[in-house]
């Protein structure tokens, strides 16, 4: 396992439609905060509300890097909706001189294989053991007919941040780089 030591504080974001989960890490074992931010709007209003919530997190935690999933960036080339949200993240990051990194879901899952985790719920359970402050947010195991619990976006963000510290191969987007 190779740990990253040059980004002292990171903000991991699991971006979803009308909400995002976040986790702030200082080092690989210190979870400073986590949660979800909602923005019940669509179109340009959604982008503006997401931006406002992201800026407040950047001001509160002052991270040196933002981490997101590679699949979101890949989806941005197909969906104009996701594209506008991703472009806003890059714009906000550029304004705050923060690097943006992307990690694939495959890398996230590989980070948890040595803990015996194969499913997202198993990953969430392991994370609540590693970071006991997450235990009250751990939802019950989902049954096939149930929709995903809203707190899973928090665990996805924590898993993303946890995996970031263990992988050298992340895509780095310069703050002024545009999505093509």
JSON list of C-alpha atoms in Angstrom, two decimals:
[
{"chain": "A", "resi": 1, "resn": "UNK", "atom": "CA", "xyz": [0.00, 0.00, 0.00]},
{"chain": "A", "resi": 2, "resn": "UNK", "atom": "CA", "xyz": [1.39, 3.37, -1.04]},
{"chain": "A", "resi": 3, "resn": "UNK", "atom": "CA", "xyz": [-0.01, 6.30, 0.88]},
{"chain": "A", "resi": 4, "resn": "UNK", "atom": "CA", "xyz": [-0.13, 9.80, -0.51]},
{"chain": "A", "resi": 5, "resn": "UNK", "atom": "CA", "xyz": [1.53, 12.36, 1.73]},
{"chain": "A", "resi": 6, "resn": "UNK", "atom": "CA", "xyz": [1.59, 15.47, -0.39]},
{"chain": "A", "resi": 7, "resn": "UNK", "atom": "CA", "xyz": [-2.11, 16.38, -0.14]},
{"chain": "A", "resi": 8, "resn": "UNK", "atom": "CA", "xyz": [-2.58, 17.22, 3.50]},
{"chain": "A", "resi": 9, "resn": "UNK", "atom": "CA", "xyz": [-6.38, 17.56, 3.34]},
{"chain": "A", "resi": 10, "resn": "UNK", "atom": "CA", "xyz": [-8.77, 16.25, 0.71]},
{"chain": "A", "resi": 11, "resn": "UNK", "atom": "CA", "xyz": [-12.46, 16.65, -0.02]},
{"chain": "A", "resi": 12, "resn": "UNK", "atom": "CA", "xyz": [-14.00, 13.53, -1.58]},
{"chain": "A", "resi": 13, "resn": "UNK", "atom": "CA", "xyz": [-17.27, 14.12, -3.42]},
{"chain": "A", "resi": 14, "resn": "UNK", "atom": "CA", "xyz": [-19.81, 11.55, -4.54]},
{"chain": "A", "resi": 15, "resn": "UNK", "atom": "CA", "xyz": [-21.87, 13.62, -6.98]},
{"chain": "A", "resi": 16, "resn": "UNK", "atom": "CA", "xyz": [-25.48, 12.59, -7.60]},
{"chain": "A", "resi": 17, "resn": "UNK", "atom": "CA", "xyz": [-28.54, 14.22, -9.12]},
{"chain": "A", "resi": 18, "resn": "UNK", "atom": "CA", "xyz": [-29.71, 16.96, -6.73]},
{"chain": "A", "resi": 19, "resn": "UNK", "atom": "CA", "xyz": [-27.28, 15.95, -3.96]},
{"chain": "A", "resi": 20, "resn": "UNK", "atom": "CA", "xyz": [-23.72, 15.03, -3.19]},
{"chain": "A", "resi": 21, "resn": "UNK", "atom": "CA", "xyz": [-22.04, 13.15, -0.41]},
{"chain": "A", "resi": 22, "resn": "UNK", "atom": "CA", "xyz": [-18.76, 14.44, 0.93]},
{"chain": "A", "resi": 23, "resn": "UNK", "atom": "CA", "xyz": [-15.94, 13.36, 3.18]},
{"chain": "A", "resi": 24, "resn": "UNK", "atom": "CA", "xyz": [-13.00, 15.44, 4.36]},
{"chain": "A", "resi": 25, "resn": "UNK", "atom": "CA", "xyz": [-9.79, 13.63, 5.25]},
{"chain": "A", "resi": 26, "resn": "UNK", "atom": "CA", "xyz": [-6.62, 14.85, 6.83]},
{"chain": "A", "resi": 27, "resn": "UNK", "atom": "CA", "xyz": [-4.28, 11.99, 6.16]},
{"chain": "A", "resi": 28, "resn": "UNK", "atom": "CA", "xyz": [-5.49, 8.48, 5.50]},
{"chain": "A", "resi": 29, "resn": "UNK", "atom": "CA", "xyz": [-6.89, 7.79, 8.98]},
{"chain": "A", "resi": 30, "resn": "UNK", "atom": "CA", "xyz": [-8.32, 11.13, 10.10]},
{"chain": "A", "resi": 31, "resn": "UNK", "atom": "CA", "xyz": [-11.88, 11.76, 8.91]},
{"chain": "A", "resi": 32, "resn": "UNK", "atom": "CA", "xyz": [-12.60, 15.41, 9.72]},
{"chain": "A", "resi": 33, "resn": "UNK", "atom": "CA", "xyz": [-16.16, 15.46, 8.51]},
{"chain": "A", "resi": 34, "resn": "UNK", "atom": "CA", "xyz": [-18.72, 13.85, 6.26]},
{"chain": "A", "resi": 35, "resn": "UNK", "atom": "CA", "xyz": [-22.26, 14.40, 5.20]},
{"chain": "A", "resi": 36, "resn": "UNK", "atom": "CA", "xyz": [-24.58, 15.11, 2.31]},
{"chain": "A", "resi": 37, "resn": "UNK", "atom": "CA", "xyz": [-25.64, 18.35, 0.72]},
{"chain": "A", "resi": 38, "resn": "UNK", "atom": "CA", "xyz": [-28.97, 18.62, -1.04]},
{"chain": "A", "resi": 39, "resn": "UNK", "atom": "CA", "xyz": [-29.92, 21.10, -3.72]},
{"chain": "A", "resi": 40, "resn": "UNK", "atom": "CA", "xyz": [-33.55, 20.55, -4.75]},
{"chain": "A", "resi": 41, "resn": "UNK", "atom": "CA", "xyz": [-33.48, 22.22, -8.13]},
{"chain": "A", "resi": 42, "resn": "UNK", "atom": "CA", "xyz": [-32.80, 21.38, -11.76]},
{"chain": "A", "resi": 43, "resn": "UNK", "atom": "CA", "xyz": [-30.93, 22.96, -14.64]},
{"chain": "A", "resi": 44, "resn": "UNK", "atom": "CA", "xyz": [-28.97, 26.13, -14.00]},
{"chain": "A", "resi": 45, "resn": "UNK", "atom": "CA", "xyz": [-30.48, 26.50, -10.53]},
{"chain": "A", "resi": 46, "resn": "UNK", "atom": "CA", "xyz": [-29.10, 23.07, -9.60]},
{"chain": "A", "resi": 47, "resn": "UNK", "atom": "CA", "xyz": [-25.62, 24.05, -10.73]},
{"chain": "A", "resi": 48, "resn": "UNK", "atom": "CA", "xyz": [-25.80, 27.32, -8.78]},
{"chain": "A", "resi": 49, "resn": "UNK", "atom": "CA", "xyz": [-27.01, 25.61, -5.60]},
{"chain": "A", "resi": 50, "resn": "UNK", "atom": "CA", "xyz": [-24.39, 22.85, -5.87]},
{"chain": "A", "resi": 51, "resn": "UNK", "atom": "CA", "xyz": [-21.71, 25.47, -6.37]},
{"chain": "A", "resi": 52, "resn": "UNK", "atom": "CA", "xyz": [-22.83, 27.40, -3.31]},
{"chain": "A", "resi": 53, "resn": "UNK", "atom": "CA", "xyz": [-22.72, 24.29, -1.13]},
{"chain": "A", "resi": 54, "resn": "UNK", "atom": "CA", "xyz": [-19.34, 23.25, -2.52]},
{"chain": "A", "resi": 55, "resn": "UNK", "atom": "CA", "xyz": [-17.86, 26.70, -1.89]},
{"chain": "A", "resi": 56, "resn": "UNK", "atom": "CA", "xyz": [-19.06, 26.64, 1.72]},
{"chain": "A", "resi": 57, "resn": "UNK", "atom": "CA", "xyz": [-17.31, 23.28, 2.24]},
{"chain": "A", "resi": 58, "resn": "UNK", "atom": "CA", "xyz": [-14.10, 24.61, 0.66]},
{"chain": "A", "resi": 59, "resn": "UNK", "atom": "CA", "xyz": [-14.17, 27.64, 2.95]},
{"chain": "A", "resi": 60, "resn": "UNK", "atom": "CA", "xyz": [-14.87, 25.53, 6.02]},
{"chain": "A", "resi": 61, "resn": "UNK", "atom": "CA", "xyz": [-12.28, 22.79, 5.45]},
{"chain": "A", "resi": 62, "resn": "UNK", "atom": "CA", "xyz": [-9.73, 24.39, 3.02]},
{"chain": "A", "resi": 63, "resn": "UNK", "atom": "CA", "xyz": [-8.73, 21.14, 1.26]},
{"chain": "A", "resi": 64, "resn": "UNK", "atom": "CA", "xyz": [-5.68, 20.89, -0.98]},
{"chain": "A", "resi": 65, "resn": "UNK", "atom": "CA", "xyz": [-7.43, 18.49, -3.38]},
{"chain": "A", "resi": 66, "resn": "UNK", "atom": "CA", "xyz": [-10.89, 17.44, -4.49]},
{"chain": "A", "resi": 67, "resn": "UNK", "atom": "CA", "xyz": [-11.44, 13.77, -5.31]},
{"chain": "A", "resi": 68, "resn": "UNK", "atom": "CA", "xyz": [-14.31, 12.48, -7.43]},
{"chain": "A", "resi": 69, "resn": "UNK", "atom": "CA", "xyz": [-15.04, 9.35, -9.44]},
{"chain": "A", "resi": 70, "resn": "UNK", "atom": "CA", "xyz": [-13.66, 8.83, -12.92]},
{"chain": "A", "resi": 71, "resn": "UNK", "atom": "CA", "xyz": [-17.02, 7.51, -14.08]},
{"chain": "A", "resi": 72, "resn": "UNK", "atom": "CA", "xyz": [-18.65, 10.89, -13.39]},
{"chain": "A", "resi": 73, "resn": "UNK", "atom": "CA", "xyz": [-16.11, 12.59, -15.65]},
{"chain": "A", "resi": 74, "resn": "UNK", "atom": "CA", "xyz": [-16.67, 9.96, -18.32]},
{"chain": "A", "resi": 75, "resn": "UNK", "atom": "CA", "xyz": [-20.43, 10.44, -18.10]},
{"chain": "A", "resi": 76, "resn": "UNK", "atom": "CA", "xyz": [-19.98, 14.21, -18.50]},
{"chain": "A", "resi": 77, "resn": "UNK", "atom": "CA", "xyz": [-19.13, 13.75, -22.15]},
{"chain": "A", "resi": 78, "resn": "UNK", "atom": "CA", "xyz": [-22.54, 12.12, -22.71]},
{"chain": "A", "resi": 79, "resn": "UNK", "atom": "CA", "xyz": [-24.89, 14.02, -20.41]},
{"chain": "A", "resi": 80, "resn": "UNK", "atom": "CA", "xyz": [-25.11, 17.84, -20.60]},
{"chain": "A", "resi": 81, "resn": "UNK", "atom": "CA", "xyz": [-26.59, 17.83, -17.10]},
{"chain": "A", "resi": 82, "resn": "UNK", "atom": "CA", "xyz": [-23.61, 16.02, -15.53]},
{"chain": "A", "resi": 83, "resn": "UNK", "atom": "CA", "xyz": [-21.27, 18.06, -17.73]},
{"chain": "A", "resi": 84, "resn": "UNK", "atom": "CA", "xyz": [-22.49, 21.35, -16.28]},
{"chain": "A", "resi": 85, "resn": "UNK", "atom": "CA", "xyz": [-22.05, 20.06, -12.72]},
{"chain": "A", "resi": 86, "resn": "UNK", "atom": "CA", "xyz": [-18.52, 18.79, -13.43]},
{"chain": "A", "resi": 87, "resn": "UNK", "atom": "CA", "xyz": [-17.56, 22.03, -15.17]},
{"chain": "A", "resi": 88, "resn": "UNK", "atom": "CA", "xyz": [-18.75, 23.91, -12.11]},
{"chain": "A", "resi": 89, "resn": "UNK", "atom": "CA", "xyz": [-16.56, 21.76, -9.87]},
{"chain": "A", "resi": 90, "resn": "UNK", "atom": "CA", "xyz": [-13.57, 22.57, -12.10]},
{"chain": "A", "resi": 91, "resn": "UNK", "atom": "CA", "xyz": [-14.43, 26.29, -12.09]},
{"chain": "A", "resi": 92, "resn": "UNK", "atom": "CA", "xyz": [-14.79, 26.42, -8.31]},
{"chain": "A", "resi": 93, "resn": "UNK", "atom": "CA", "xyz": [-11.57, 24.42, -7.88]},
{"chain": "A", "resi": 94, "resn": "UNK", "atom": "CA", "xyz": [-9.72, 26.80, -10.21]},
{"chain": "A", "resi": 95, "resn": "UNK", "atom": "CA", "xyz": [-10.97, 29.81, -8.25]},
{"chain": "A", "resi": 96, "resn": "UNK", "atom": "CA", "xyz": [-9.63, 28.26, -5.04]},
{"chain": "A", "resi": 97, "resn": "UNK", "atom": "CA", "xyz": [-6.42, 26.85, -6.63]},
{"chain": "A", "resi": 98, "resn": "UNK", "atom": "CA", "xyz": [-7.34, 23.28, -5.75]},
{"chain": "A", "resi": 99, "resn": "UNK", "atom": "CA", "xyz": [-6.35, 20.20, -7.75]},
{"chain": "A", "resi": 100, "resn": "UNK", "atom": "CA", "xyz": [-9.10, 17.83, -8.86]},
{"chain": "A", "resi": 101, "resn": "UNK", "atom": "CA", "xyz": [-8.38, 14.08, -8.91]},
{"chain": "A", "resi": 102, "resn": "UNK", "atom": "CA", "xyz": [-10.51, 11.26, -10.31]},
{"chain": "A", "resi": 103, "resn": "UNK", "atom": "CA", "xyz": [-10.44, 7.65, -9.13]},
{"chain": "A", "resi": 104, "resn": "UNK", "atom": "CA", "xyz": [-12.24, 4.79, -10.85]},
{"chain": "A", "resi": 105, "resn": "UNK", "atom": "CA", "xyz": [-14.80, 2.67, -9.04]},
{"chain": "A", "resi": 106, "resn": "UNK", "atom": "CA", "xyz": [-12.57, -0.33, -9.77]},
{"chain": "A", "resi": 107, "resn": "UNK", "atom": "CA", "xyz": [-9.78, 1.26, -7.73]},
{"chain": "A", "resi": 108, "resn": "UNK", "atom": "CA", "xyz": [-12.20, 1.96, -4.89]},
{"chain": "A", "resi": 109, "resn": "UNK", "atom": "CA", "xyz": [-13.34, -1.66, -4.82]},
{"chain": "A", "resi": 110, "resn": "UNK", "atom": "CA", "xyz": [-9.72, -2.90, -4.97]},
{"chain": "A", "resi": 111, "resn": "UNK", "atom": "CA", "xyz": [-8.95, -0.85, -1.87]},
{"chain": "A", "resi": 112, "resn": "UNK", "atom": "CA", "xyz": [-11.45, -2.91, 0.10]},
{"chain": "A", "resi": 113, "resn": "UNK", "atom": "CA", "xyz": [-10.73, -6.39, -1.27]},
{"chain": "A", "resi": 114, "resn": "UNK", "atom": "CA", "xyz": [-8.12, -7.08, 1.42]},
{"chain": "A", "resi": 115, "resn": "UNK", "atom": "CA", "xyz": [-10.85, -6.39, 4.01]},
{"chain": "A", "resi": 116, "resn": "UNK", "atom": "CA", "xyz": [-13.07, -9.00, 2.36]},
{"chain": "A", "resi": 117, "resn": "UNK", "atom": "CA", "xyz": [-15.57, -6.48, 1.04]},
{"chain": "A", "resi": 118, "resn": "UNK", "atom": "CA", "xyz": [-17.30, -7.17, -2.25]},
{"chain": "A", "resi": 119, "resn": "UNK", "atom": "CA", "xyz": [-20.51, -5.15, -2.06]},
{"chain": "A", "resi": 120, "resn": "UNK", "atom": "CA", "xyz": [-21.12, -1.49, -1.36]},
{"chain": "A", "resi": 121, "resn": "UNK", "atom": "CA", "xyz": [-22.90, -2.38, 1.88]},
{"chain": "A", "resi": 122, "resn": "UNK", "atom": "CA", "xyz": [-19.93, -4.46, 3.04]},
{"chain": "A", "resi": 123, "resn": "UNK", "atom": "CA", "xyz": [-17.68, -1.51, 2.25]},
{"chain": "A", "resi": 124, "resn": "UNK", "atom": "CA", "xyz": [-19.96, 0.80, 4.24]},
{"chain": "A", "resi": 125, "resn": "UNK", "atom": "CA", "xyz": [-19.92, -1.61, 7.19]},
{"chain": "A", "resi": 126, "resn": "UNK", "atom": "CA", "xyz": [-16.11, -1.78, 7.10]},
{"chain": "A", "resi": 127, "resn": "UNK", "atom": "CA", "xyz": [-15.89, 1.99, 6.95]},
{"chain": "A", "resi": 128, "resn": "UNK", "atom": "CA", "xyz": [-18.11, 2.30, 10.02]},
{"chain": "A", "resi": 129, "resn": "UNK", "atom": "CA", "xyz": [-15.66, 0.01, 11.86]},
{"chain": "A", "resi": 130, "resn": "UNK", "atom": "CA", "xyz": [-12.66, 2.05, 10.71]},
{"chain": "A", "resi": 131, "resn": "UNK", "atom": "CA", "xyz": [-14.40, 5.37, 11.44]},
{"chain": "A", "resi": 132, "resn": "UNK", "atom": "CA", "xyz": [-16.81, 4.75, 14.38]},
{"chain": "A", "resi": 133, "resn": "UNK", "atom": "CA", "xyz": [-18.38, 8.20, 13.95]},
{"chain": "A", "resi": 134, "resn": "UNK", "atom": "CA", "xyz": [-20.09, 6.82, 10.81]},
{"chain": "A", "resi": 135, "resn": "UNK", "atom": "CA", "xyz": [-21.87, 4.01, 12.67]},
{"chain": "A", "resi": 136, "resn": "UNK", "atom": "CA", "xyz": [-25.06, 6.01, 13.42]},
{"chain": "A", "resi": 137, "resn": "UNK", "atom": "CA", "xyz": [-25.40, 6.75, 9.68]},
{"chain": "A", "resi": 138, "resn": "UNK", "atom": "CA", "xyz": [-25.04, 3.13, 8.55]},
{"chain": "A", "resi": 139, "resn": "UNK", "atom": "CA", "xyz": [-28.36, 2.14, 6.99]},
{"chain": "A", "resi": 140, "resn": "UNK", "atom": "CA", "xyz": [-29.81, -1.34, 7.31]},
{"chain": "A", "resi": 141, "resn": "UNK", "atom": "CA", "xyz": [-28.89, -3.81, 4.59]},
{"chain": "A", "resi": 142, "resn": "UNK", "atom": "CA", "xyz": [-30.93, -3.11, 1.48]},
{"chain": "A", "resi": 143, "resn": "UNK", "atom": "CA", "xyz": [-33.34, -5.69, 0.18]},
{"chain": "A", "resi": 144, "resn": "UNK", "atom": "CA", "xyz": [-33.69, -6.22, -3.56]},
{"chain": "A", "resi": 145, "resn": "UNK", "atom": "CA", "xyz": [-37.02, -4.40, -3.80]},
{"chain": "A", "resi": 146, "resn": "UNK", "atom": "CA", "xyz": [-35.90, -1.38, -1.77]},
{"chain": "A", "resi": 147, "resn": "UNK", "atom": "CA", "xyz": [-34.32, 1.74, -3.19]},
{"chain": "A", "resi": 148, "resn": "UNK", "atom": "CA", "xyz": [-30.91, 2.86, -2.01]},
{"chain": "A", "resi": 149, "resn": "UNK", "atom": "CA", "xyz": [-30.82, 4.63, 1.35]},
{"chain": "A", "resi": 150, "resn": "UNK", "atom": "CA", "xyz": [-29.92, 8.30, 1.05]},
{"chain": "A", "resi": 151, "resn": "UNK", "atom": "CA", "xyz": [-26.98, 7.98, 3.46]},
{"chain": "A", "resi": 152, "resn": "UNK", "atom": "CA", "xyz": [-25.14, 5.61, 1.11]},
{"chain": "A", "resi": 153, "resn": "UNK", "atom": "CA", "xyz": [-23.84, 8.64, -0.78]},
{"chain": "A", "resi": 154, "resn": "UNK", "atom": "CA", "xyz": [-21.92, 9.58, 2.38]},
{"chain": "A", "resi": 155, "resn": "UNK", "atom": "CA", "xyz": [-20.34, 6.12, 2.56]},
{"chain": "A", "resi": 156, "resn": "UNK", "atom": "CA", "xyz": [-19.50, 6.27, -1.15]},
{"chain": "A", "resi": 157, "resn": "UNK", "atom": "CA", "xyz": [-17.68, 9.56, -0.57]},
{"chain": "A", "resi": 158, "resn": "UNK", "atom": "CA", "xyz": [-15.80, 8.17, 2.45]},
{"chain": "A", "resi": 159, "resn": "UNK", "atom": "CA", "xyz": [-14.82, 5.09, 0.42]},
{"chain": "A", "resi": 160, "resn": "UNK", "atom": "CA", "xyz": [-13.61, 7.33, -2.38]},
{"chain": "A", "resi": 161, "resn": "UNK", "atom": "CA", "xyz": [-11.46, 9.38, 0.00]},
{"chain": "A", "resi": 162, "resn": "UNK", "atom": "CA", "xyz": [-10.12, 6.27, 1.70]},
{"chain": "A", "resi": 163, "resn": "UNK", "atom": "CA", "xyz": [-9.16, 4.78, -1.67]},
{"chain": "A", "resi": 164, "resn": "UNK", "atom": "CA", "xyz": [-7.50, 8.01, -2.77]},
{"chain": "A", "resi": 165, "resn": "UNK", "atom": "CA", "xyz": [-4.76, 7.62, -0.18]},
{"chain": "A", "resi": 166, "resn": "UNK", "atom": "CA", "xyz": [-3.95, 4.13, -1.42]},
{"chain": "A", "resi": 167, "resn": "UNK", "atom": "CA", "xyz": [-3.68, 4.64, -5.18]},
{"chain": "A", "resi": 168, "resn": "UNK", "atom": "CA", "xyz": [-0.98, 6.35, -7.18]},
{"chain": "A", "resi": 169, "resn": "UNK", "atom": "CA", "xyz": [-2.92, 6.10, -10.44]},
{"chain": "A", "resi": 170, "resn": "UNK", "atom": "CA", "xyz": [-5.44, 8.89, -10.31]},
{"chain": "A", "resi": 171, "resn": "UNK", "atom": "CA", "xyz": [-6.30, 11.22, -13.12]},
{"chain": "A", "resi": 172, "resn": "UNK", "atom": "CA", "xyz": [-5.47, 14.80, -12.26]},
{"chain": "A", "resi": 173, "resn": "UNK", "atom": "CA", "xyz": [-7.49, 17.55, -13.88]},
{"chain": "A", "resi": 174, "resn": "UNK", "atom": "CA", "xyz": [-5.87, 20.92, -13.91]},
{"chain": "A", "resi": 175, "resn": "UNK", "atom": "CA", "xyz": [-8.27, 23.47, -12.46]},
{"chain": "A", "resi": 176, "resn": "UNK", "atom": "CA", "xyz": [-8.50, 25.31, -15.77]},
{"chain": "A", "resi": 177, "resn": "UNK", "atom": "CA", "xyz": [-8.83, 22.13, -17.88]},
{"chain": "A", "resi": 178, "resn": "UNK", "atom": "CA", "xyz": [-12.10, 21.79, -19.76]},
{"chain": "A", "resi": 179, "resn": "UNK", "atom": "CA", "xyz": [-14.07, 18.59, -20.19]},
{"chain": "A", "resi": 180, "resn": "UNK", "atom": "CA", "xyz": [-14.11, 17.50, -23.79]}
]
